[in-house]
Amino acid sequence: MRIFSGIQPTGTGELHIGNYFGAIRRWVKLQGEHETIYCIVDYHALTSEDTTADGLRKARRELALGLLACGIDPEKSILYAQSDVPEHTELCWILGCVASYGDLTRMTQFKEKAAKEEFVNGGLFYYPVLQAADILLYKAEAVPVGEDQLQHLEEARRIARRFNFRFGETFPEPEPIVGEGARIMSLADPERKMSKSAGPEHYIGILEGEEGIRRKVRSAVTDVGLTPGQAMSPGVANLFLLLELVAPPELVDAFRRDHAAGKLLYRDLKEALFTHLMATLRPIQDRYRELAARGEVEEVLAAGAARARRIAQATMAEVRERVGLD
Ligand code: TRP
């Protein structure tokens, strides 16, 4: 099976543990089992009004380093930057001509972002078409995504179907791979998903130092938002979720029993989480430093793009012929 997924180089490009446990760990696992193509979607990042030229350059490089440090192996996967393969935007235009305007206006992510911004750029509206192009360019059959991307994937399937109907069978309809990935919540506001946009107290970066991580874990919100009759507050549930990802099951069970018996000290839970989280992150941080010192990221991305492009060009030759642009 051919698998494709993408991640945006936003902000500094540093990954946080929500990205790692929610997506990247699974990307790493899929590498051995399938043909995997992973894309740093820098064209998508341009839809954010905060993106600057220099910021984008740095974020792309930083994200590539982070992905490699987390275990994306360029021998096993194609890892590249979207803008190095111009076929993405070429296919995007053609797919835009089969996509439904009505569908695009109904995309939840677009509606939410448009409601927040005072200036809404056209890229935000076209975002799902470019995403469909990313996937279909490689005729990917499956796409690991978070729940929040299911609607975009459904749109990619509709676009594939419409293209096939109008121009003849060309693209497989990509299936989402969901589940398994953990939905890590913000430490400071456990009712929302962990993200960098809310501020540094809300997330833990994979490259953060020991002191910072200890402080953030210690100050994680616990018993706020506990509704009567609910066994566990969202904050405590989030700490347990994280602990399960990094600590041995016996330890988690012991803490769960203490919690059920009403004698769990959050201090102990947090201390254990800190220790095991550090043990998980340390090898990633070591690898990151090694890779950064070697300074070969640009070469890795260029080699990835060359491989991606061969597939992309073959698809485009076929697409041009189908639509009569050959
Ligand atoms: N929209 C995705 C996200 O925000 C990123 C993305 C762009 C993507 N193109 C993709 C994901 C193609 C999967 C497949 O997470």
mmCIF file of C-alpha atoms and ligand atoms in Angstrom, residues 4-8 27 39 41 44 82 109 113 127 130-132 134-135 143-146 148-149 152-153, ligand 1:
data_model
loop_
_atom_site.group_PDB
_atom_site.id
_atom_site.type_symbol
_atom_site.label_atom_id
_atom_site.label_comp_id
_atom_site.label_asym_id
_atom_site.label_seq_id
_atom_site.Cartn_x
_atom_site.Cartn_y
_atom_site.Cartn_z
ATOM 1 C CA PHE A 4 0.989 9.714 2.073
ATOM 2 C CA SER A 5 0.803 12.312 4.800
ATOM 3 C CA GLY A 6 1.709 15.935 5.289
ATOM 4 C CA ILE A 7 2.602 18.311 8.084
ATOM 5 C CA GLN A 8 2.750 22.099 8.080
ATOM 6 C CA TRP A 27 4.398 7.646 10.604
ATOM 7 C CA CYS A 39 5.642 15.858 2.903
ATOM 8 C CA VAL A 41 3.594 21.196 3.242
ATOM 9 C CA HIS A 44 -0.122 25.214 2.949
ATOM 10 C CA GLN A 82 6.024 20.313 -1.118
ATOM 11 C CA GLN A 109 -11.756 24.360 9.158
ATOM 12 C CA LYS A 113 -10.554 30.200 10.380
ATOM 13 C CA TYR A 127 -6.479 24.628 1.096
ATOM 14 C CA LEU A 130 -4.150 21.524 -2.564
ATOM 15 C CA GLN A 131 -4.388 18.831 0.087
ATOM 16 C CA ALA A 132 -6.269 16.596 -2.362
ATOM 17 C CA ASP A 134 -0.862 16.271 -2.447
ATOM 18 C CA ILE A 135 -2.474 12.899 -1.957
ATOM 19 C CA VAL A 143 -3.553 8.739 4.615
ATOM 20 C CA PRO A 144 -2.794 8.789 8.351
ATOM 21 C CA VAL A 145 -4.544 11.887 9.714
ATOM 22 C CA GLY A 146 -6.031 13.274 12.890
ATOM 23 C CA ASP A 148 -9.727 17.158 12.467
ATOM 24 C CA GLN A 149 -8.583 16.270 8.932
ATOM 25 C CA HIS A 152 -10.548 17.274 4.145
ATOM 26 C CA LEU A 153 -9.883 13.653 3.344
HETATM 27 N N1 TRP B 1 -3.976 19.737 6.465
HETATM 28 C C1 TRP B 1 -3.074 18.840 7.124
HETATM 29 C C2 TRP B 1 -2.966 19.222 8.599
HETATM 30 O O1 TRP B 1 -3.131 20.374 8.935
HETATM 31 C C3 TRP B 1 -1.700 18.865 6.496
HETATM 32 C C4 TRP B 1 -1.735 18.277 5.122
HETATM 33 C C5 TRP B 1 -1.548 18.930 3.951
HETATM 34 C C6 TRP B 1 -1.958 16.915 4.807
HETATM 35 N N2 TRP B 1 -1.619 18.066 2.910
HETATM 36 C C7 TRP B 1 -1.868 16.818 3.394
HETATM 37 C C8 TRP B 1 -2.221 15.775 5.568
HETATM 38 C C9 TRP B 1 -2.065 15.615 2.748
HETATM 39 C C10 TRP B 1 -2.421 14.574 4.907
HETATM 40 C C11 TRP B 1 -2.337 14.484 3.514
HETATM 41 O O2 TRP B 1 -2.689 18.378 9.406
#
